[in-house]
PDB file of C-alpha atoms in Angstrom:
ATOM      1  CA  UNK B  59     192.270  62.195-191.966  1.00  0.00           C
ATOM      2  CA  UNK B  60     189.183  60.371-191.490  1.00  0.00           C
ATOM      3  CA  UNK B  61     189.153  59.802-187.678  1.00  0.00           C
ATOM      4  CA  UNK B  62     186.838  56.708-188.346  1.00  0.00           C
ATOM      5  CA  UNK B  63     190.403  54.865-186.694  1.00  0.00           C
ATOM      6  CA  UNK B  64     193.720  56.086-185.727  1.00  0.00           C
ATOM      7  CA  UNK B  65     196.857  53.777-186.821  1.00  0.00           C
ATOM      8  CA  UNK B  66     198.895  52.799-183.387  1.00  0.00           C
ATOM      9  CA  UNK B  67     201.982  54.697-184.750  1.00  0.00           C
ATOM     10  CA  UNK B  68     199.536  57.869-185.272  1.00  0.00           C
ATOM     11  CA  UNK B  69     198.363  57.745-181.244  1.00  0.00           C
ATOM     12  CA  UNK B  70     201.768  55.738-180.225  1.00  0.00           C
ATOM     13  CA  UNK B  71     203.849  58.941-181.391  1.00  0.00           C
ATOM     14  CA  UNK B  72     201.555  61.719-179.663  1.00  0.00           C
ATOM     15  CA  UNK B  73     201.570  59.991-176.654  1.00  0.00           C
ATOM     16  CA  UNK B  74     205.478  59.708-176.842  1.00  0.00           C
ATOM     17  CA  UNK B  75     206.207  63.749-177.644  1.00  0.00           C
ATOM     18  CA  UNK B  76     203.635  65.333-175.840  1.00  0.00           C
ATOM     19  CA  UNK B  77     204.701  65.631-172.003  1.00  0.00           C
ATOM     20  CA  UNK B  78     202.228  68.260-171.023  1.00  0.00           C
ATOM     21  CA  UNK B  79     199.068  68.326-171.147  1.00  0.00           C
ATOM     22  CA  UNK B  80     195.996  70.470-170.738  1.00  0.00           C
ATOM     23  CA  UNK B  81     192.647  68.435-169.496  1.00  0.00           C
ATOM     24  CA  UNK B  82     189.978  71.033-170.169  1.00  0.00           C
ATOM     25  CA  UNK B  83     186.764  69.779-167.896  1.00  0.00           C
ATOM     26  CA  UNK B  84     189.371  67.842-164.974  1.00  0.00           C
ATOM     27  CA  UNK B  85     187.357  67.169-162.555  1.00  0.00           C
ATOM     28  CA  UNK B  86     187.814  67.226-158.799  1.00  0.00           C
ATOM     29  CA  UNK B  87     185.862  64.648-157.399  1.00  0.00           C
ATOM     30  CA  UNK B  88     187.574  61.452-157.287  1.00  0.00           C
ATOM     31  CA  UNK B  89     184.486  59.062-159.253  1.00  0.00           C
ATOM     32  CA  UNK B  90     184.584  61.090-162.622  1.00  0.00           C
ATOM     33  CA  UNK B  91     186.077  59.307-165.537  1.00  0.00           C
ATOM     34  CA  UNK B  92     188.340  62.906-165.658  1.00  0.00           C
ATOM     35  CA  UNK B  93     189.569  62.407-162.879  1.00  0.00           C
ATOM     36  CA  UNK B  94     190.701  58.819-163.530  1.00  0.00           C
ATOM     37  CA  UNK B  95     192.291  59.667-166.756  1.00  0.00           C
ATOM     38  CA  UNK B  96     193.702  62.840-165.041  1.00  0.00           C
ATOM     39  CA  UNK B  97     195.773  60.527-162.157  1.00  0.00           C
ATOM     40  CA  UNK B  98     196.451  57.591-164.546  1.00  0.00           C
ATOM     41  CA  UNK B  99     198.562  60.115-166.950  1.00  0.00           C
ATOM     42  CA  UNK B 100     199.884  62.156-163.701  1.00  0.00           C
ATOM     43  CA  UNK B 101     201.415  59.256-162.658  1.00  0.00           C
ATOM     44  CA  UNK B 102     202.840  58.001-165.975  1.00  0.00           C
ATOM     45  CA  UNK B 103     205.038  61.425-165.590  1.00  0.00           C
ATOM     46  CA  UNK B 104     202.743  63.499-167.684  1.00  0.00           C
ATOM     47  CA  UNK B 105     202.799  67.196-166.001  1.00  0.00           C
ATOM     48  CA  UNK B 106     198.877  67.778-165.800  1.00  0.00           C
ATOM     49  CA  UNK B 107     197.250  71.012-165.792  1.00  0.00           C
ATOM     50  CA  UNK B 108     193.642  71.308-164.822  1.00  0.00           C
ATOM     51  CA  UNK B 109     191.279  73.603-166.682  1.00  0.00           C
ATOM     52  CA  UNK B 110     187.936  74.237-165.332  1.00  0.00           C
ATOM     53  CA  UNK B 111     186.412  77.819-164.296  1.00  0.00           C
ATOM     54  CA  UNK B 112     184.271  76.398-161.777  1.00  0.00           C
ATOM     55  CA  UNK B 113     187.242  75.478-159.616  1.00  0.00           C
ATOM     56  CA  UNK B 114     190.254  77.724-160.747  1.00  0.00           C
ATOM     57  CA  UNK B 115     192.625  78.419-158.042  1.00  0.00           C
ATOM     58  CA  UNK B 116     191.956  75.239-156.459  1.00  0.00           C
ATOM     59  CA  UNK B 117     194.161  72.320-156.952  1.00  0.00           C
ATOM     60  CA  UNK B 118     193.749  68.334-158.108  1.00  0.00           C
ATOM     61  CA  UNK B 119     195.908  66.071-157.310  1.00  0.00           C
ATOM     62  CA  UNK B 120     198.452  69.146-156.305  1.00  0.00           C
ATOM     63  CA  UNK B 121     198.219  70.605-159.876  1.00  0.00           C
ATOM     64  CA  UNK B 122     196.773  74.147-159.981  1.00  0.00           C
ATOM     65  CA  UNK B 123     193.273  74.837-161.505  1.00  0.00           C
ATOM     66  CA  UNK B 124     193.364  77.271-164.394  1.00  0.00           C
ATOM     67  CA  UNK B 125     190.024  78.594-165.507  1.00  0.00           C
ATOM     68  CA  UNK B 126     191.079  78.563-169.157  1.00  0.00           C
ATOM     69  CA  UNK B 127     193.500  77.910-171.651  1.00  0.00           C
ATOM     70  CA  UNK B 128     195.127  81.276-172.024  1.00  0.00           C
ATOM     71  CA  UNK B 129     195.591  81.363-167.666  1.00  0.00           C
ATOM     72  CA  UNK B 130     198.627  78.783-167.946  1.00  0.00           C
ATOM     73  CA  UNK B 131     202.026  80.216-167.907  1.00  0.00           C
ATOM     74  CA  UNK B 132     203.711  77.977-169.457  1.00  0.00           C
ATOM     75  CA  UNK B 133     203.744  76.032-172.854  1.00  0.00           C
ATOM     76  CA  UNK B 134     201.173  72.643-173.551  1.00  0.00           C
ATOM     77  CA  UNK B 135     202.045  69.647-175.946  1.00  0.00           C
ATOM     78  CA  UNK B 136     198.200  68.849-176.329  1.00  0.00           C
ATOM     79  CA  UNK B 137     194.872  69.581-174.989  1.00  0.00           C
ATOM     80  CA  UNK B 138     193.175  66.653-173.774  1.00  0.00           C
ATOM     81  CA  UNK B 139     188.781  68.152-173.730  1.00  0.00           C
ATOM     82  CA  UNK B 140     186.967  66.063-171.424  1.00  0.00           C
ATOM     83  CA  UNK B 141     183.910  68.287-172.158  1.00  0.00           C
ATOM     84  CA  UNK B 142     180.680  68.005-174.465  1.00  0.00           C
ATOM     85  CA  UNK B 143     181.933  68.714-178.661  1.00  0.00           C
ATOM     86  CA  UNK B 144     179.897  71.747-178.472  1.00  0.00           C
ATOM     87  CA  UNK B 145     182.695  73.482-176.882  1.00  0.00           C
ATOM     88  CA  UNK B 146     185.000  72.442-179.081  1.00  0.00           C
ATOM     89  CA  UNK B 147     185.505  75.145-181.459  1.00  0.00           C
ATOM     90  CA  UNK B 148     185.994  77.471-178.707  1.00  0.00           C
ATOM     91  CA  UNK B 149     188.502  75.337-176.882  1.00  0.00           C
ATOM     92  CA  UNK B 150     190.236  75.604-180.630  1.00  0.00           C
ATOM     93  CA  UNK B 151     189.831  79.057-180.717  1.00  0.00           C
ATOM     94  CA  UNK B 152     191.794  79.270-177.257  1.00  0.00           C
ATOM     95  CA  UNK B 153     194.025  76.430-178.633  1.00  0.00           C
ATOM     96  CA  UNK B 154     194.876  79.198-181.402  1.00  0.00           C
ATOM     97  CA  UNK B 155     195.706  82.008-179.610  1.00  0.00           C
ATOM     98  CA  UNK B 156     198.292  80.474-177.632  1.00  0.00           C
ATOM     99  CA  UNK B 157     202.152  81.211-177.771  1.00  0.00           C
ATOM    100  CA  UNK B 158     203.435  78.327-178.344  1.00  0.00           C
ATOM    101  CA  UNK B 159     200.616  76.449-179.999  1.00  0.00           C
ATOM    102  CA  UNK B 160     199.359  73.411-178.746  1.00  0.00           C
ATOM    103  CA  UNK B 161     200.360  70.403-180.953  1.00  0.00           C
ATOM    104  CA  UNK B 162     197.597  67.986-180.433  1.00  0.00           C
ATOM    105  CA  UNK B 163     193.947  68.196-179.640  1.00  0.00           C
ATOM    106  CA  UNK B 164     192.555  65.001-178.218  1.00  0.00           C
ATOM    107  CA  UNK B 165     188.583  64.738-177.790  1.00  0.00           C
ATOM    108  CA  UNK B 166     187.659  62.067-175.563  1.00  0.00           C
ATOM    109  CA  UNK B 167     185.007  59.021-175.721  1.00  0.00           C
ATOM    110  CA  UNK B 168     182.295  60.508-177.366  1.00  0.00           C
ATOM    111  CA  UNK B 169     183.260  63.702-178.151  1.00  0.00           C
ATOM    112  CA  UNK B 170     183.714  64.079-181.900  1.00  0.00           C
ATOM    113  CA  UNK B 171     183.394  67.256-183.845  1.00  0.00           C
ATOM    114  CA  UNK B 172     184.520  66.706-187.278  1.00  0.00           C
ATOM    115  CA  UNK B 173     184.103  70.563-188.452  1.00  0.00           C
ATOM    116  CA  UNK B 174     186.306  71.530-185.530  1.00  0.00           C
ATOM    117  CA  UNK B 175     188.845  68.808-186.871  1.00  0.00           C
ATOM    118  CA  UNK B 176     189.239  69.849-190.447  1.00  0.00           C
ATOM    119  CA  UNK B 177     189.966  73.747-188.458  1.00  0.00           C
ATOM    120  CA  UNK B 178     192.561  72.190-186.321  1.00  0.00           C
ATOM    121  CA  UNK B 179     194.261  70.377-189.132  1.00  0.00           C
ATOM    122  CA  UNK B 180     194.194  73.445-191.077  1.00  0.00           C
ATOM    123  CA  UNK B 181     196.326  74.990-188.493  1.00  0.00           C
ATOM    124  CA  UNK B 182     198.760  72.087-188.438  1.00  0.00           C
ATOM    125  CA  UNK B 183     197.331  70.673-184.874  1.00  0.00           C
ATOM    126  CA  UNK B 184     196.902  66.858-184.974  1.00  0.00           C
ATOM    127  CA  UNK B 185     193.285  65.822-183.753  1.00  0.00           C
ATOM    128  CA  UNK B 186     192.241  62.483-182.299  1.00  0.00           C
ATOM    129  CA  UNK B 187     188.265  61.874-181.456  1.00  0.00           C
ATOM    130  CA  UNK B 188     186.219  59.970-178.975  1.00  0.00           C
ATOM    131  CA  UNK B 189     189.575  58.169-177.918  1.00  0.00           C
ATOM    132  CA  UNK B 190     190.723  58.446-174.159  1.00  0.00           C
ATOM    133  CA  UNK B 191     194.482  58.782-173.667  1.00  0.00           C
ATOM    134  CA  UNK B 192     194.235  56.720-171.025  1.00  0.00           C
ATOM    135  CA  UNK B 193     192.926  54.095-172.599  1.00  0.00           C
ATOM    136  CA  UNK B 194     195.878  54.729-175.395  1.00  0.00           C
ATOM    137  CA  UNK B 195     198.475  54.616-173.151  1.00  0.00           C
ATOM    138  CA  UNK B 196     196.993  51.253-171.550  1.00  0.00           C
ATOM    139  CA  UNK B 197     196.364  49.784-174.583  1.00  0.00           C
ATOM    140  CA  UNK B 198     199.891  50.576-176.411  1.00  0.00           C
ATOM    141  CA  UNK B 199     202.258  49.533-173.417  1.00  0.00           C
ATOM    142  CA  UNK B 200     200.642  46.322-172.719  1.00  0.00           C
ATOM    143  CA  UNK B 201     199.276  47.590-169.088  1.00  0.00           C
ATOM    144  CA  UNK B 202     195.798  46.266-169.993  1.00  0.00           C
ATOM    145  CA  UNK B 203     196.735  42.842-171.375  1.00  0.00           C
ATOM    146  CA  UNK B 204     199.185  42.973-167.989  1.00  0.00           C
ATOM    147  CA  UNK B 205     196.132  41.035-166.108  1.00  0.00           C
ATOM    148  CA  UNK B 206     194.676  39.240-168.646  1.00  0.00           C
ATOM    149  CA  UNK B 207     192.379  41.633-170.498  1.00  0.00           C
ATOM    150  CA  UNK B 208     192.769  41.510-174.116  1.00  0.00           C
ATOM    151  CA  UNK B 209     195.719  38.956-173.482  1.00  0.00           C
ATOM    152  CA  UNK B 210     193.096  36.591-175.913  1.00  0.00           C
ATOM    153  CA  UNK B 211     193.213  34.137-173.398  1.00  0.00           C
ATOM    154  CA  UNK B 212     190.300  32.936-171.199  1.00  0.00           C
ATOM    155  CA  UNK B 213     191.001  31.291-168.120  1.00  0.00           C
ATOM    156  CA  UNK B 214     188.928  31.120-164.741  1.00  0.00           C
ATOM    157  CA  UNK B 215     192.225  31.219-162.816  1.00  0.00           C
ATOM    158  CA  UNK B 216     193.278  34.085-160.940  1.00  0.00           C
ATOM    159  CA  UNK B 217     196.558  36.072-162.154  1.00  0.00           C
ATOM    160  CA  UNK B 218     199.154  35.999-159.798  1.00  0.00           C
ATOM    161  CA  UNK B 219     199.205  39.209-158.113  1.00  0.00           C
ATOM    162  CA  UNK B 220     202.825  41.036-158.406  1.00  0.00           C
ATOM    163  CA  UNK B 221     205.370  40.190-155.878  1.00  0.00           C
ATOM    164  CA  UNK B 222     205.143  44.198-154.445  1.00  0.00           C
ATOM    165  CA  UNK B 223     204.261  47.398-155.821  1.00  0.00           C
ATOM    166  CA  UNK B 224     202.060  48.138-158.865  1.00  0.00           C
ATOM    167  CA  UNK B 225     203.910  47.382-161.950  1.00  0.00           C
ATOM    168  CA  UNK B 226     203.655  50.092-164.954  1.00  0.00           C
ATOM    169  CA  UNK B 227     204.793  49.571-168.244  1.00  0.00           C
ATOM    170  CA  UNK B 228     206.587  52.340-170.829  1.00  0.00           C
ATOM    171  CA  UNK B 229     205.215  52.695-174.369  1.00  0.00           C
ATOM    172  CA  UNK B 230     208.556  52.251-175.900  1.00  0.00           C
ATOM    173  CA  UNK B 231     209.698  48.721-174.777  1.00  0.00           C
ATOM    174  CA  UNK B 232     209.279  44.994-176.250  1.00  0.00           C
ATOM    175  CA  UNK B 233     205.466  44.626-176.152  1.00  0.00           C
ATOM    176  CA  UNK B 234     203.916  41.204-174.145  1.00  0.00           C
ATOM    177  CA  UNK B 235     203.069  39.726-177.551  1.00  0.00           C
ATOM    178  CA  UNK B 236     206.327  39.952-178.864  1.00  0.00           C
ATOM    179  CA  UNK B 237     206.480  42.837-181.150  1.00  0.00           C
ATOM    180  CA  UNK B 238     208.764  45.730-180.459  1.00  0.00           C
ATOM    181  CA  UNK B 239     206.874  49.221-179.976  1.00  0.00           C
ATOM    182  CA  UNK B 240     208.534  51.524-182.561  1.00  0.00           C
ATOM    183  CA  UNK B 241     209.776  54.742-180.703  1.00  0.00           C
ATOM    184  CA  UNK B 242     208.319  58.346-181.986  1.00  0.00           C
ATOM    185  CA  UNK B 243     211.510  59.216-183.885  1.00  0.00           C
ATOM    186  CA  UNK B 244     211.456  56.368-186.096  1.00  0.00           C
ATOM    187  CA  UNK B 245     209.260  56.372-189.200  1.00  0.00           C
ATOM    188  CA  UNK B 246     205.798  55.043-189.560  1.00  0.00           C
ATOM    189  CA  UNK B 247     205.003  53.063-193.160  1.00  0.00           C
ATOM    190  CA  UNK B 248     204.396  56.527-194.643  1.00  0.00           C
ATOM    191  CA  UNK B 249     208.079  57.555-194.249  1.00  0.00           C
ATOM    192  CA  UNK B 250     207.322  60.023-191.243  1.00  0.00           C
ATOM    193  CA  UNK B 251     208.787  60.341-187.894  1.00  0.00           C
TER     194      UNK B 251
END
């Protein structure tokens, strides 16, 4: 893969089958894009686990801090590393030592190590670059277009707000432009699930 750009069934279907991930750099304080990301997939019913030595033991957002990888007792879907690429091939390295192996490493916006990639691959891991699941997620179910970004239509009229609480949208449900979101299990053009 080139990881120039991902097709939507490629990031649609990770975001589907992984349910637990591992942010390696979450941050604590509450004006770091981590943290943002970190809450926004909490409460899309993601089960988050922290990783950051500096404050392992401590907890964000009532998830436990581990100080790496290897610390957290039970099994991850994908590693989500919210840290600079050159950590990345030791985050791999940690990513390859665990039982059961991580499926997915995701490398946020700007983080792109293409060496580190190819190694992943290799292993049978799927990698996606400088992409923020959060983002993704938005992006996929519709939540962005929800208020009029990327809806394509201008206006200098205020949306209606909703009538009470905040509305959040699934990624596998009739999309606001019409199109039906295909669900993991079904196959992409290539014939896989």
């Amino acid at each position: 893969m080139t990881h120039d750009t991902y097709p939507d069934s490629y990031i649609r279907g990770i975001l589907v089958t992984c349910r637990t991930i591992a942010m390696v750099g979450a941050s604590a304080k509450d004006n770091r894009p981590s943290f943002f990301a970190f809450k926004y997939l909490l409460e899309r019913g993601y089960l988050m686990i922290p990783v950051n030595p500096g404050l392992a033991g401590q907890k964000i957002l009532g998830q436990t801090v581990y100080a790496r990888l290897a610390d957290i007792p039970e099994p991850v879907d994908m590693v989500d590393l919210f840290r600079n690429a050159s950590v990345a091939p030791q985050v791999l390295d940690e990513m390859l030592a665990m039982t059961p192996r991580p499926a997915v490493l995701w490398m946020q916006l700007g983080v792109r190590d293409d060496a580190t990639a190819a190694r992943a691959e290799a292993a049978g891991i799927k990698v996606v670059m400088d992409r923020c699941p959060k983002i993704e997620y938005g992006r996929l179910s519709s939540e962005i277009g929800w208020m009029g970004v990327n809806s394509r239509t201008l206006s200098s009229k205020r949306a209606p707000m909703p009538q009470k609480g905040v509305q959040r949208l699934a990624l596998g449900r009739v999309t606001t432009a019409g199109g039906s979101i295909a669900r993991a299990s079904e196959p992409d053009e290539t014939g896989r699930p």
